[in-house]
């Protein structure tokens, strides 16, 4: 029997954050979130600006239609847009997926919002979708992102050299991390502990 969690994008709600399925009209919300910190200027990641937002949204919607991704708009406790994230490279046969395309407004980085967002995403992937493994990748030079992933308790699998081409043309070396379903109970406990004690990731 098909697991409908692989076809129906969820709304994930917590105390600090809500992740809702990204919609075509959310482009302005993403631009407003990215403006806090002018995140499009970060050379080691891909955050949309006014020139790239249409392509960014089109790809997200196309991947969702193909059943390979579930993109989310991230809102803070007040309902203000503060970023985006997504499930992608979704493979229900293994079953596995990757959490990526993640970026947040400068004001909520390294906050309880980030911790809770990862808790909600991982909880849905393992507990609802039944994943055997969840992968997280980032630019090898994105030290802040790598540190955040490591604080989750993810296992460092290695570096894929020249794995993808970035918008500015350079070839990215990609740091790869993963969490197995057998590791999830301990990772979950660690995230819950963080949230109970201030939540900073």
PDB file of C-alpha atoms in Angstrom:
ATOM      1  CA  UNK A   1       0.000   0.000   0.000  1.00  0.00           C
ATOM      2  CA  UNK A   2       1.333   3.421  -0.974  1.00  0.00           C
ATOM      3  CA  UNK A   3       2.450   5.692   1.852  1.00  0.00           C
ATOM      4  CA  UNK A   4       0.524   8.911   1.167  1.00  0.00           C
ATOM      5  CA  UNK A   5       3.101  10.883   3.137  1.00  0.00           C
ATOM      6  CA  UNK A   6       5.302  10.593   0.037  1.00  0.00           C
ATOM      7  CA  UNK A   7       2.730  12.329  -2.163  1.00  0.00           C
ATOM      8  CA  UNK A   8       0.947  14.831   0.104  1.00  0.00           C
ATOM      9  CA  UNK A   9       3.149  17.734   1.313  1.00  0.00           C
ATOM     10  CA  UNK A  10       2.578  18.317   5.041  1.00  0.00           C
ATOM     11  CA  UNK A  11       2.226  21.459   7.107  1.00  0.00           C
ATOM     12  CA  UNK A  12       4.721  21.103   9.960  1.00  0.00           C
ATOM     13  CA  UNK A  13       4.034  23.291  12.985  1.00  0.00           C
ATOM     14  CA  UNK A  14       5.965  23.877  16.192  1.00  0.00           C
ATOM     15  CA  UNK A  15       6.270  26.559  18.859  1.00  0.00           C
ATOM     16  CA  UNK A  16       8.887  28.592  16.988  1.00  0.00           C
ATOM     17  CA  UNK A  17       8.296  27.733  13.340  1.00  0.00           C
ATOM     18  CA  UNK A  18       5.798  26.625  10.725  1.00  0.00           C
ATOM     19  CA  UNK A  19       6.811  24.940   7.486  1.00  0.00           C
ATOM     20  CA  UNK A  20       4.119  25.120   4.835  1.00  0.00           C
ATOM     21  CA  UNK A  21       4.162  23.771   1.281  1.00  0.00           C
ATOM     22  CA  UNK A  22       5.736  26.339  -1.030  1.00  0.00           C
ATOM     23  CA  UNK A  23       3.238  27.826  -3.487  1.00  0.00           C
ATOM     24  CA  UNK A  24       3.805  29.758  -6.745  1.00  0.00           C
ATOM     25  CA  UNK A  25       2.679  33.022  -5.100  1.00  0.00           C
ATOM     26  CA  UNK A  26       5.333  32.770  -2.354  1.00  0.00           C
ATOM     27  CA  UNK A  27       8.082  34.341  -4.457  1.00  0.00           C
ATOM     28  CA  UNK A  28       7.774  37.741  -2.777  1.00  0.00           C
ATOM     29  CA  UNK A  29       7.851  36.069   0.644  1.00  0.00           C
ATOM     30  CA  UNK A  30      11.146  34.374  -0.216  1.00  0.00           C
ATOM     31  CA  UNK A  31      12.653  37.616  -1.494  1.00  0.00           C
ATOM     32  CA  UNK A  32      11.627  39.410   1.706  1.00  0.00           C
ATOM     33  CA  UNK A  33      13.212  36.660   3.814  1.00  0.00           C
ATOM     34  CA  UNK A  34      16.419  36.665   1.780  1.00  0.00           C
ATOM     35  CA  UNK A  35      16.726  40.466   2.061  1.00  0.00           C
ATOM     36  CA  UNK A  36      17.537  40.101   5.776  1.00  0.00           C
ATOM     37  CA  UNK A  37      21.267  39.629   5.414  1.00  0.00           C
ATOM     38  CA  UNK A  38      21.250  39.964   1.601  1.00  0.00           C
ATOM     39  CA  UNK A  39      21.713  36.218   1.471  1.00  0.00           C
ATOM     40  CA  UNK A  40      21.977  36.110  -2.318  1.00  0.00           C
ATOM     41  CA  UNK A  41      25.497  37.540  -1.940  1.00  0.00           C
ATOM     42  CA  UNK A  42      26.796  34.389  -0.218  1.00  0.00           C
ATOM     43  CA  UNK A  43      28.972  32.762  -2.882  1.00  0.00           C
ATOM     44  CA  UNK A  44      28.875  29.261  -1.337  1.00  0.00           C
ATOM     45  CA  UNK A  45      25.090  28.823  -1.405  1.00  0.00           C
ATOM     46  CA  UNK A  46      22.160  29.450  -3.753  1.00  0.00           C
ATOM     47  CA  UNK A  47      19.578  31.921  -2.448  1.00  0.00           C
ATOM     48  CA  UNK A  48      17.184  33.570  -4.913  1.00  0.00           C
ATOM     49  CA  UNK A  49      17.257  37.257  -5.793  1.00  0.00           C
ATOM     50  CA  UNK A  50      14.932  39.295  -7.985  1.00  0.00           C
ATOM     51  CA  UNK A  51      16.620  37.976 -11.138  1.00  0.00           C
ATOM     52  CA  UNK A  52      16.621  34.296 -10.208  1.00  0.00           C
ATOM     53  CA  UNK A  53      13.385  33.926  -8.212  1.00  0.00           C
ATOM     54  CA  UNK A  54      11.249  32.853 -11.195  1.00  0.00           C
ATOM     55  CA  UNK A  55      13.621  30.043 -12.103  1.00  0.00           C
ATOM     56  CA  UNK A  56      13.984  29.046  -8.456  1.00  0.00           C
ATOM     57  CA  UNK A  57      10.221  28.776  -8.026  1.00  0.00           C
ATOM     58  CA  UNK A  58       9.729  27.009 -11.363  1.00  0.00           C
ATOM     59  CA  UNK A  59      12.240  24.315 -10.467  1.00  0.00           C
ATOM     60  CA  UNK A  60      10.702  23.812  -7.030  1.00  0.00           C
ATOM     61  CA  UNK A  61       7.209  23.431  -8.476  1.00  0.00           C
ATOM     62  CA  UNK A  62       8.393  21.125 -11.274  1.00  0.00           C
ATOM     63  CA  UNK A  63      10.259  18.849  -8.856  1.00  0.00           C
ATOM     64  CA  UNK A  64       7.214  18.672  -6.609  1.00  0.00           C
ATOM     65  CA  UNK A  65       5.002  17.802  -9.573  1.00  0.00           C
ATOM     66  CA  UNK A  66       7.459  15.039 -10.513  1.00  0.00           C
ATOM     67  CA  UNK A  67       7.253  13.604  -7.011  1.00  0.00           C
ATOM     68  CA  UNK A  68      10.945  14.092  -6.270  1.00  0.00           C
ATOM     69  CA  UNK A  69      10.733  17.072  -3.913  1.00  0.00           C
ATOM     70  CA  UNK A  70       8.600  18.812  -1.299  1.00  0.00           C
ATOM     71  CA  UNK A  71       9.632  22.482  -0.973  1.00  0.00           C
ATOM     72  CA  UNK A  72       8.577  24.524   2.065  1.00  0.00           C
ATOM     73  CA  UNK A  73       8.199  28.163   2.995  1.00  0.00           C
ATOM     74  CA  UNK A  74       9.466  28.718   6.548  1.00  0.00           C
ATOM     75  CA  UNK A  75       7.617  31.138   8.831  1.00  0.00           C
ATOM     76  CA  UNK A  76       8.502  32.283  12.337  1.00  0.00           C
ATOM     77  CA  UNK A  77       6.149  32.219  15.321  1.00  0.00           C
ATOM     78  CA  UNK A  78       4.610  35.532  14.203  1.00  0.00           C
ATOM     79  CA  UNK A  79       3.881  34.151  10.743  1.00  0.00           C
ATOM     80  CA  UNK A  80       6.583  36.169   8.986  1.00  0.00           C
ATOM     81  CA  UNK A  81       8.502  34.437   6.162  1.00  0.00           C
ATOM     82  CA  UNK A  82      12.098  33.716   7.192  1.00  0.00           C
ATOM     83  CA  UNK A  83      13.390  31.222   4.662  1.00  0.00           C
ATOM     84  CA  UNK A  84      12.944  28.002   2.781  1.00  0.00           C
ATOM     85  CA  UNK A  85      13.896  24.323   2.900  1.00  0.00           C
ATOM     86  CA  UNK A  86      12.867  21.185   1.087  1.00  0.00           C
ATOM     87  CA  UNK A  87      12.813  17.432   0.908  1.00  0.00           C
ATOM     88  CA  UNK A  88      14.344  16.359  -2.396  1.00  0.00           C
ATOM     89  CA  UNK A  89      16.012  13.410  -4.108  1.00  0.00           C
ATOM     90  CA  UNK A  90      13.036  11.548  -2.667  1.00  0.00           C
ATOM     91  CA  UNK A  91      13.221   7.797  -3.278  1.00  0.00           C
ATOM     92  CA  UNK A  92      10.365   5.777  -1.726  1.00  0.00           C
ATOM     93  CA  UNK A  93      11.973   2.489  -2.802  1.00  0.00           C
ATOM     94  CA  UNK A  94      14.977   2.740  -0.467  1.00  0.00           C
ATOM     95  CA  UNK A  95      13.266   4.790   1.188  1.00  0.00           C
ATOM     96  CA  UNK A  96      15.438   7.903   1.461  1.00  0.00           C
ATOM     97  CA  UNK A  97      15.523  11.621   0.866  1.00  0.00           C
ATOM     98  CA  UNK A  98      17.751  14.635   1.273  1.00  0.00           C
ATOM     99  CA  UNK A  99      17.009  17.774   3.287  1.00  0.00           C
ATOM    100  CA  UNK A 100      18.457  20.770   1.514  1.00  0.00           C
ATOM    101  CA  UNK A 101      17.929  24.097  -0.266  1.00  0.00           C
ATOM    102  CA  UNK A 102      17.853  25.396   3.304  1.00  0.00           C
ATOM    103  CA  UNK A 103      18.454  29.045   4.119  1.00  0.00           C
ATOM    104  CA  UNK A 104      17.176  31.433   6.773  1.00  0.00           C
ATOM    105  CA  UNK A 105      16.993  35.180   7.330  1.00  0.00           C
ATOM    106  CA  UNK A 106      19.990  36.483   9.260  1.00  0.00           C
ATOM    107  CA  UNK A 107      17.905  37.235  12.349  1.00  0.00           C
ATOM    108  CA  UNK A 108      16.842  33.609  12.916  1.00  0.00           C
ATOM    109  CA  UNK A 109      20.078  31.803  12.086  1.00  0.00           C
ATOM    110  CA  UNK A 110      21.399  29.631  14.938  1.00  0.00           C
ATOM    111  CA  UNK A 111      18.119  30.012  16.830  1.00  0.00           C
ATOM    112  CA  UNK A 112      15.443  27.744  18.273  1.00  0.00           C
ATOM    113  CA  UNK A 113      13.580  28.170  14.982  1.00  0.00           C
ATOM    114  CA  UNK A 114      16.342  26.388  13.076  1.00  0.00           C
ATOM    115  CA  UNK A 115      16.548  23.583  15.640  1.00  0.00           C
ATOM    116  CA  UNK A 116      12.798  23.039  15.646  1.00  0.00           C
ATOM    117  CA  UNK A 117      12.587  23.120  11.847  1.00  0.00           C
ATOM    118  CA  UNK A 118      15.128  20.291  11.610  1.00  0.00           C
ATOM    119  CA  UNK A 119      13.291  18.387  14.349  1.00  0.00           C
ATOM    120  CA  UNK A 120      10.019  18.643  12.436  1.00  0.00           C
ATOM    121  CA  UNK A 121      11.562  17.708   9.092  1.00  0.00           C
ATOM    122  CA  UNK A 122      13.492  14.732  10.438  1.00  0.00           C
ATOM    123  CA  UNK A 123      10.514  13.579  12.476  1.00  0.00           C
ATOM    124  CA  UNK A 124       8.291  13.588   9.416  1.00  0.00           C
ATOM    125  CA  UNK A 125      10.915  11.854   7.266  1.00  0.00           C
ATOM    126  CA  UNK A 126      11.575   9.034   9.722  1.00  0.00           C
ATOM    127  CA  UNK A 127       8.330   8.689  11.679  1.00  0.00           C
ATOM    128  CA  UNK A 128       5.728   9.408   8.974  1.00  0.00           C
ATOM    129  CA  UNK A 129       7.507   8.616   5.697  1.00  0.00           C
ATOM    130  CA  UNK A 130       9.458   5.689   7.106  1.00  0.00           C
ATOM    131  CA  UNK A 131      12.845   6.688   5.706  1.00  0.00           C
ATOM    132  CA  UNK A 132      15.793   4.398   6.296  1.00  0.00           C
ATOM    133  CA  UNK A 133      18.258   7.243   5.756  1.00  0.00           C
ATOM    134  CA  UNK A 134      18.131  11.033   5.461  1.00  0.00           C
ATOM    135  CA  UNK A 135      21.016  12.853   3.808  1.00  0.00           C
ATOM    136  CA  UNK A 136      22.201  16.446   4.254  1.00  0.00           C
ATOM    137  CA  UNK A 137      24.729  18.094   1.936  1.00  0.00           C
ATOM    138  CA  UNK A 138      26.436  21.465   1.849  1.00  0.00           C
ATOM    139  CA  UNK A 139      29.312  23.322   0.215  1.00  0.00           C
ATOM    140  CA  UNK A 140      32.581  22.188   1.755  1.00  0.00           C
ATOM    141  CA  UNK A 141      33.378  25.872   2.450  1.00  0.00           C
ATOM    142  CA  UNK A 142      30.039  26.594   4.167  1.00  0.00           C
ATOM    143  CA  UNK A 143      31.476  26.145   7.638  1.00  0.00           C
ATOM    144  CA  UNK A 144      28.406  27.481   9.429  1.00  0.00           C
ATOM    145  CA  UNK A 145      26.132  24.988   7.678  1.00  0.00           C
ATOM    146  CA  UNK A 146      28.555  22.109   8.294  1.00  0.00           C
ATOM    147  CA  UNK A 147      28.767  22.946  11.987  1.00  0.00           C
ATOM    148  CA  UNK A 148      24.965  23.085  12.246  1.00  0.00           C
ATOM    149  CA  UNK A 149      24.604  19.697  10.552  1.00  0.00           C
ATOM    150  CA  UNK A 150      27.232  18.182  12.835  1.00  0.00           C
ATOM    151  CA  UNK A 151      25.455  19.571  15.904  1.00  0.00           C
ATOM    152  CA  UNK A 152      22.387  17.596  14.816  1.00  0.00           C
ATOM    153  CA  UNK A 153      24.361  14.407  15.331  1.00  0.00           C
ATOM    154  CA  UNK A 154      24.608  13.562  11.615  1.00  0.00           C
ATOM    155  CA  UNK A 155      27.388  11.258  10.440  1.00  0.00           C
ATOM    156  CA  UNK A 156      30.018  12.736   8.114  1.00  0.00           C
ATOM    157  CA  UNK A 157      30.150  10.454   5.059  1.00  0.00           C
ATOM    158  CA  UNK A 158      32.808  12.295   3.075  1.00  0.00           C
ATOM    159  CA  UNK A 159      33.387  14.885   0.363  1.00  0.00           C
ATOM    160  CA  UNK A 160      32.236  14.615  -3.240  1.00  0.00           C
ATOM    161  CA  UNK A 161      34.774  16.613  -5.213  1.00  0.00           C
ATOM    162  CA  UNK A 162      33.539  18.906  -7.999  1.00  0.00           C
ATOM    163  CA  UNK A 163      30.054  17.527  -7.493  1.00  0.00           C
ATOM    164  CA  UNK A 164      28.002  20.431  -8.860  1.00  0.00           C
ATOM    165  CA  UNK A 165      28.344  23.772 -10.618  1.00  0.00           C
ATOM    166  CA  UNK A 166      27.281  26.839  -8.645  1.00  0.00           C
ATOM    167  CA  UNK A 167      25.461  29.882 -10.095  1.00  0.00           C
ATOM    168  CA  UNK A 168      28.717  31.852 -10.281  1.00  0.00           C
ATOM    169  CA  UNK A 169      30.266  29.074 -12.351  1.00  0.00           C
ATOM    170  CA  UNK A 170      32.654  27.470  -9.858  1.00  0.00           C
ATOM    171  CA  UNK A 171      32.544  23.721  -9.210  1.00  0.00           C
ATOM    172  CA  UNK A 172      31.430  22.836  -5.688  1.00  0.00           C
ATOM    173  CA  UNK A 173      33.064  20.254  -3.467  1.00  0.00           C
ATOM    174  CA  UNK A 174      30.154  18.862  -1.434  1.00  0.00           C
ATOM    175  CA  UNK A 175      30.307  17.677   2.186  1.00  0.00           C
ATOM    176  CA  UNK A 176      27.882  14.784   2.679  1.00  0.00           C
ATOM    177  CA  UNK A 177      26.236  13.808   5.965  1.00  0.00           C
ATOM    178  CA  UNK A 178      23.561  11.269   6.829  1.00  0.00           C
ATOM    179  CA  UNK A 179      21.328  10.014   9.627  1.00  0.00           C
ATOM    180  CA  UNK A 180      20.078   6.413   9.677  1.00  0.00           C
ATOM    181  CA  UNK A 181      16.727   5.309  11.049  1.00  0.00           C
ATOM    182  CA  UNK A 182      18.624   3.387  13.759  1.00  0.00           C
ATOM    183  CA  UNK A 183      20.361   6.637  14.761  1.00  0.00           C
ATOM    184  CA  UNK A 184      17.213   8.755  14.709  1.00  0.00           C
ATOM    185  CA  UNK A 185      16.080   8.012  18.317  1.00  0.00           C
ATOM    186  CA  UNK A 186      19.333   9.432  19.715  1.00  0.00           C
ATOM    187  CA  UNK A 187      19.329  12.394  17.311  1.00  0.00           C
ATOM    188  CA  UNK A 188      15.679  13.076  18.224  1.00  0.00           C
ATOM    189  CA  UNK A 189      16.499  12.975  21.909  1.00  0.00           C
ATOM    190  CA  UNK A 190      19.316  15.465  21.398  1.00  0.00           C
ATOM    191  CA  UNK A 191      17.114  17.867  19.443  1.00  0.00           C
ATOM    192  CA  UNK A 192      14.322  17.610  22.006  1.00  0.00           C
ATOM    193  CA  UNK A 193      16.839  18.349  24.777  1.00  0.00           C
ATOM    194  CA  UNK A 194      18.065  21.439  22.920  1.00  0.00           C
ATOM    195  CA  UNK A 195      14.501  22.675  22.462  1.00  0.00           C
ATOM    196  CA  UNK A 196      13.745  22.154  26.126  1.00  0.00           C
ATOM    197  CA  UNK A 197      16.824  24.206  27.074  1.00  0.00           C
ATOM    198  CA  UNK A 198      16.637  27.225  24.821  1.00  0.00           C
ATOM    199  CA  UNK A 199      16.716  25.572  21.451  1.00  0.00           C
ATOM    200  CA  UNK A 200      19.850  27.125  19.971  1.00  0.00           C
ATOM    201  CA  UNK A 201      21.300  24.855  17.314  1.00  0.00           C
TER     202      UNK A 201
END
